mmCIF file of C-alpha atoms in Angstrom:
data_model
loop_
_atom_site.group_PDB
_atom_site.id
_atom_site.type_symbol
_atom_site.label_atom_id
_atom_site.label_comp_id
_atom_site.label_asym_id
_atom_site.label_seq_id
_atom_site.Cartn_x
_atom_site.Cartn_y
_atom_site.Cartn_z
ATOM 1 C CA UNK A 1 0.000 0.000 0.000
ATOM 2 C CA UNK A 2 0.960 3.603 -0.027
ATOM 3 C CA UNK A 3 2.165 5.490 2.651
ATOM 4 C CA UNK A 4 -0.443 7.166 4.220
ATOM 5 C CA UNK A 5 0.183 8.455 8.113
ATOM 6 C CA UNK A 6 -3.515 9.947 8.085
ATOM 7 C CA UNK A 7 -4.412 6.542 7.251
ATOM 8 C CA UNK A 8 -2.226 4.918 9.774
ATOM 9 C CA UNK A 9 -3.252 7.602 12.039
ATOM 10 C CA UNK A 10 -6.655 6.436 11.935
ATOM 11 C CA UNK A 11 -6.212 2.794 12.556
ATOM 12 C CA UNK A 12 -4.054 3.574 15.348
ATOM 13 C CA UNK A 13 -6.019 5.161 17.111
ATOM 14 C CA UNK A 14 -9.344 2.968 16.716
ATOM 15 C CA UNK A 15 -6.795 0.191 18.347
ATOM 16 C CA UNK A 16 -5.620 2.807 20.813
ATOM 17 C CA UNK A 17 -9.037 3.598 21.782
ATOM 18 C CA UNK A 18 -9.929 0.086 22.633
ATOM 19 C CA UNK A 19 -6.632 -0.365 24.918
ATOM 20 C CA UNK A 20 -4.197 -1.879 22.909
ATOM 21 C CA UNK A 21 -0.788 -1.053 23.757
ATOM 22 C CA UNK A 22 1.362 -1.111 20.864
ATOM 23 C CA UNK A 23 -1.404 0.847 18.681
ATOM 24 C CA UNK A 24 -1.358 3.674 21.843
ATOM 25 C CA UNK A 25 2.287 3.711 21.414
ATOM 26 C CA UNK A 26 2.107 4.378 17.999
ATOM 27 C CA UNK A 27 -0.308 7.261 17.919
ATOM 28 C CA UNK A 28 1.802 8.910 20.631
ATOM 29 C CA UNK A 29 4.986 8.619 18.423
ATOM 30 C CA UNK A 30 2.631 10.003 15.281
ATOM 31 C CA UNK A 31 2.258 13.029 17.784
ATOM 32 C CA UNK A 32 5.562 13.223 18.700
ATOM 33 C CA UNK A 33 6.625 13.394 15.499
ATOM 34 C CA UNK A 34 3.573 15.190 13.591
ATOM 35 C CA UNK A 35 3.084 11.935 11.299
ATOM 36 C CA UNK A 36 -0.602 12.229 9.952
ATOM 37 C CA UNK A 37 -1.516 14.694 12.665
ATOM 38 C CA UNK A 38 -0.835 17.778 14.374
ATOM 39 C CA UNK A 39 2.560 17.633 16.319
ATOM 40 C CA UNK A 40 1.644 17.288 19.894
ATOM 41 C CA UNK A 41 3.824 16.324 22.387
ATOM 42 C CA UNK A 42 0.758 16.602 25.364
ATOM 43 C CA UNK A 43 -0.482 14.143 22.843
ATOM 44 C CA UNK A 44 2.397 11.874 22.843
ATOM 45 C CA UNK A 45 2.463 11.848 27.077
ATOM 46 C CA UNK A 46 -0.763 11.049 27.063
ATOM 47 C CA UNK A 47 -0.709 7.588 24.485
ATOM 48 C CA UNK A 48 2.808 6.967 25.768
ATOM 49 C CA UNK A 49 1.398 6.944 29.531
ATOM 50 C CA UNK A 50 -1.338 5.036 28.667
ATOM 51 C CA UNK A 51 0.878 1.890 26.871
ATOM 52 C CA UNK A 52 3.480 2.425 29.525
ATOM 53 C CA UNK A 53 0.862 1.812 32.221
ATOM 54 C CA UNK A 54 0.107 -1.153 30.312
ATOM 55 C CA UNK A 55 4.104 -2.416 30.700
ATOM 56 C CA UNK A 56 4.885 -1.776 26.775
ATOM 57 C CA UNK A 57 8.960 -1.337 27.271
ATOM 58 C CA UNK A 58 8.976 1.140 24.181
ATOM 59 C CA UNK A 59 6.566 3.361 25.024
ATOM 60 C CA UNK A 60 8.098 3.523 29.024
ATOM 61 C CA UNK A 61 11.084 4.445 27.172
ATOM 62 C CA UNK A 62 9.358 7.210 24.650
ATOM 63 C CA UNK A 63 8.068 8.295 28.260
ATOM 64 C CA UNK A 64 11.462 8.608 29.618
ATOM 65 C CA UNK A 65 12.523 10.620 26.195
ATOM 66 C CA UNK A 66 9.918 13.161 27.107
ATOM 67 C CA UNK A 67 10.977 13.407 30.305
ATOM 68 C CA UNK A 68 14.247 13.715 29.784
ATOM 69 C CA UNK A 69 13.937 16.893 26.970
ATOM 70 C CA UNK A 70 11.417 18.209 28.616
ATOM 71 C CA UNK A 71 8.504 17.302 25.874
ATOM 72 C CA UNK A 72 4.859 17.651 26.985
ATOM 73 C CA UNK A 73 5.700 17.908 30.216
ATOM 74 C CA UNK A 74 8.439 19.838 32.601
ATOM 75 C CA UNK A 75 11.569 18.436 32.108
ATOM 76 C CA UNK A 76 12.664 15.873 34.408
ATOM 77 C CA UNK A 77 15.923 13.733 34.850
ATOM 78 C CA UNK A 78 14.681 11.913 37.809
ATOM 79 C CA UNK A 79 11.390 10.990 35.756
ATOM 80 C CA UNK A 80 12.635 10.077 32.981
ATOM 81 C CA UNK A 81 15.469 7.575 34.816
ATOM 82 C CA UNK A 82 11.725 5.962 36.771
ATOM 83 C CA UNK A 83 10.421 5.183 33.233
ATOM 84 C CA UNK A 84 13.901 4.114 31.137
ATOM 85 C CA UNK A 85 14.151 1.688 34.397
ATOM 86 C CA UNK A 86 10.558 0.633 33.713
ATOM 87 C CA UNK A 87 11.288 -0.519 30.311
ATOM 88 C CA UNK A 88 15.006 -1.853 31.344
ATOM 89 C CA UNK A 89 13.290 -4.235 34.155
ATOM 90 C CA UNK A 90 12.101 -6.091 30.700
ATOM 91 C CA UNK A 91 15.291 -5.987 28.976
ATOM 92 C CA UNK A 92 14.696 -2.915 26.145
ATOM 93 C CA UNK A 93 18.074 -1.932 25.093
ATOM 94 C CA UNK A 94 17.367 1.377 23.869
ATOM 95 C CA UNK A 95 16.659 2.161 27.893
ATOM 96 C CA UNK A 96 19.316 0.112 29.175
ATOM 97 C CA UNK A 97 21.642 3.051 26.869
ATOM 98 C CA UNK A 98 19.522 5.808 27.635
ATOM 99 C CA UNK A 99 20.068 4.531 31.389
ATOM 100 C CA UNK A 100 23.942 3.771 30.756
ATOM 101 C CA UNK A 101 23.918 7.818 29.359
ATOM 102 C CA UNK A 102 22.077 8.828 32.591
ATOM 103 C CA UNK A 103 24.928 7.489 34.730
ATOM 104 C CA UNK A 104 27.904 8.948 32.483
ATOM 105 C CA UNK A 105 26.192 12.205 32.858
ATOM 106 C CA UNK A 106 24.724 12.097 36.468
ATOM 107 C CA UNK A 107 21.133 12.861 35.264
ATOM 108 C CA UNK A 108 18.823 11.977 37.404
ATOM 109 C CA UNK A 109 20.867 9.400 39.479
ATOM 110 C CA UNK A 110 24.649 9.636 41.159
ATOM 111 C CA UNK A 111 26.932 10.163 38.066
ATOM 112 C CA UNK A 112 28.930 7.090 37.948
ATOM 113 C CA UNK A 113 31.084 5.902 35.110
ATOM 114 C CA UNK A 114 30.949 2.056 36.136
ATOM 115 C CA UNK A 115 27.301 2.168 36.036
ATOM 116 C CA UNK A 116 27.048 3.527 32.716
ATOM 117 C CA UNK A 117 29.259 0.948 31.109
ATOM 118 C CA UNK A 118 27.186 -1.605 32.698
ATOM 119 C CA UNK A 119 24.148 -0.503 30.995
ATOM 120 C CA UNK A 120 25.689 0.140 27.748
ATOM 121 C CA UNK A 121 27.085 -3.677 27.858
ATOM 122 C CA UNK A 122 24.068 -4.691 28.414
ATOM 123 C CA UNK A 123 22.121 -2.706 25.637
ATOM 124 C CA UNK A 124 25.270 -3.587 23.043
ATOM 125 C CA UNK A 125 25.150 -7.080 23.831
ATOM 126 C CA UNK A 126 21.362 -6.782 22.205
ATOM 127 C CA UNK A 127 23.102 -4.813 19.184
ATOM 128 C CA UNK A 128 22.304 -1.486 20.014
ATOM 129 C CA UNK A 129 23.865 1.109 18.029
ATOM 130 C CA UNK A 130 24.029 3.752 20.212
ATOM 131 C CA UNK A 131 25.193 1.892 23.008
ATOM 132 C CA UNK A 132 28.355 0.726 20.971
ATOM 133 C CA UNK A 133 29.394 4.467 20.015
ATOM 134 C CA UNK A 134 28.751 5.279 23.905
ATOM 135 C CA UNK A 135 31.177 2.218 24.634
ATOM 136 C CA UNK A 136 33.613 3.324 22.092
ATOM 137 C CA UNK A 137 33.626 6.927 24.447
ATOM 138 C CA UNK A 138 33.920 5.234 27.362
ATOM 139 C CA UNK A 139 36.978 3.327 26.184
ATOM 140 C CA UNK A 140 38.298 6.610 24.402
ATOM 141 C CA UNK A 141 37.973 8.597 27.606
ATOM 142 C CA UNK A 142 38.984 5.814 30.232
ATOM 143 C CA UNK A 143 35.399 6.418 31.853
ATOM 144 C CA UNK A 144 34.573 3.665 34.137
ATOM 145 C CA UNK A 145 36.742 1.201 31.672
ATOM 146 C CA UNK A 146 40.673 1.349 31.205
ATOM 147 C CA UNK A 147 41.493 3.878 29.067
ATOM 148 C CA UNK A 148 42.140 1.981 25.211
ATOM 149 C CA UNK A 149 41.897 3.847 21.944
ATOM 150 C CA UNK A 150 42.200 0.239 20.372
ATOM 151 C CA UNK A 151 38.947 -0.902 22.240
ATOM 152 C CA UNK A 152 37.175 2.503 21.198
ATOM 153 C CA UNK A 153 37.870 1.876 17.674
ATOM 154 C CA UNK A 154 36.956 -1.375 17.666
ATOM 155 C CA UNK A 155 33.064 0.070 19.266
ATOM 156 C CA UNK A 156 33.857 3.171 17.487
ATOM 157 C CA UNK A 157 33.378 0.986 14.303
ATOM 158 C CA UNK A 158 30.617 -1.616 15.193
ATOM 159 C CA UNK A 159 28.570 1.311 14.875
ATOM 160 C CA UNK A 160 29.888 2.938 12.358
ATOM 161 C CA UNK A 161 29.490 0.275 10.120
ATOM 162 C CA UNK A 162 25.807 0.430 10.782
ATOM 163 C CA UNK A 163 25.874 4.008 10.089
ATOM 164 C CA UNK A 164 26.130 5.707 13.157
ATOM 165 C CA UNK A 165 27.371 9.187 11.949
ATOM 166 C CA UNK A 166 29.036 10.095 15.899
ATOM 167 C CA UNK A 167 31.178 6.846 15.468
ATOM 168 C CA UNK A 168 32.572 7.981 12.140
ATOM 169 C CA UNK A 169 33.283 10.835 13.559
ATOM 170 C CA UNK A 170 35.340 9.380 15.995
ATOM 171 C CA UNK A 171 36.958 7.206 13.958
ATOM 172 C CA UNK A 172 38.478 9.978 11.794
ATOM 173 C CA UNK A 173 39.304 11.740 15.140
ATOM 174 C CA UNK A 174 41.351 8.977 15.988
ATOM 175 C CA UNK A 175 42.706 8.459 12.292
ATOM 176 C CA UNK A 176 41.251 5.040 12.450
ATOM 177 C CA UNK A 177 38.884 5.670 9.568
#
């Protein structure tokens, strides 16, 4: 079919409407994003919240997002860490790096580079992308991890090669591109 978020829109939220979780996640990111509607991000809390309540890891971790930058609601590190460790409890790897970043940068929680490589171990060992350019800076930096520019790299360029444009970056940084 053709691409039609008005379309999608709809369907969404007839599912939404009835209490399914994935479909309420999906309208809020179509708010979030302004995919078929209106950009709304009091939209997006509110279909976020209600999958979330539900247990649906993604949209805790959408929830989290909006905490964290302050989107349809005031923005909140300490809120956003209660909802990415919602959606870590179940194993989500984009929380367990949005957690991992939490830590590096003492957002929400007692900054602590250990913690943060935890997290990003554990989200990298599912293949997430950001997680592996986070590792690479851990490495690079000698945060929580010995300091090893061969290690970085060798993150640096899992995600790279997936097209993470921060990881090429680095890797021409540290002429290893």
């Amino acid at each position: 079919v053709t691409q039609n978020y008005a379309e999608a829109v709809k369907w969404h939220r007839k599912a939404a409407e009835q209490g399914h979780a994935q479909a309420q996640y999906n309208l809020g990111y179509c708010y979030q994003c302004g995919q078929g509607v209106t950009q709304s991000y009091a939209e997006a809390m509110k279909w976020y919240r209600k999958a979330a309540e539900q247990g649906y890891a993604p949209a805790q971790n959408n929830l989290g997002y909006c905490h964290y930058y302050g989107q349809g609601v005031p923005q909140s590190y300490a809120e956003a860490v209660k909802w990415y460790r919602k959606a870590v409890e179940q194993g989500y790897a984009p929380a367990q790096c949005n957690l991992g970043y939490c830590y590096e940068h003492g957002q929400g929680v007692t900054q602590s580079y250990a913690e943060a490589v935890k997290w990003y171990r554990k989200a990298v060992e599912q293949g997430q992308v950001d997680a592996q350019c986070n590792l690479g800076y851990c490495y690079e930096h000698g945060r929580g991890v010995p300091q090893s520019d061969a290690e970085a790299v060798k993150w640096y360029r899992k995600a790279a090669d997936q097209g993470h444009a921060r990881a090429k970056e680095a890797l021409i940084r540290l002429n290893a591109w």
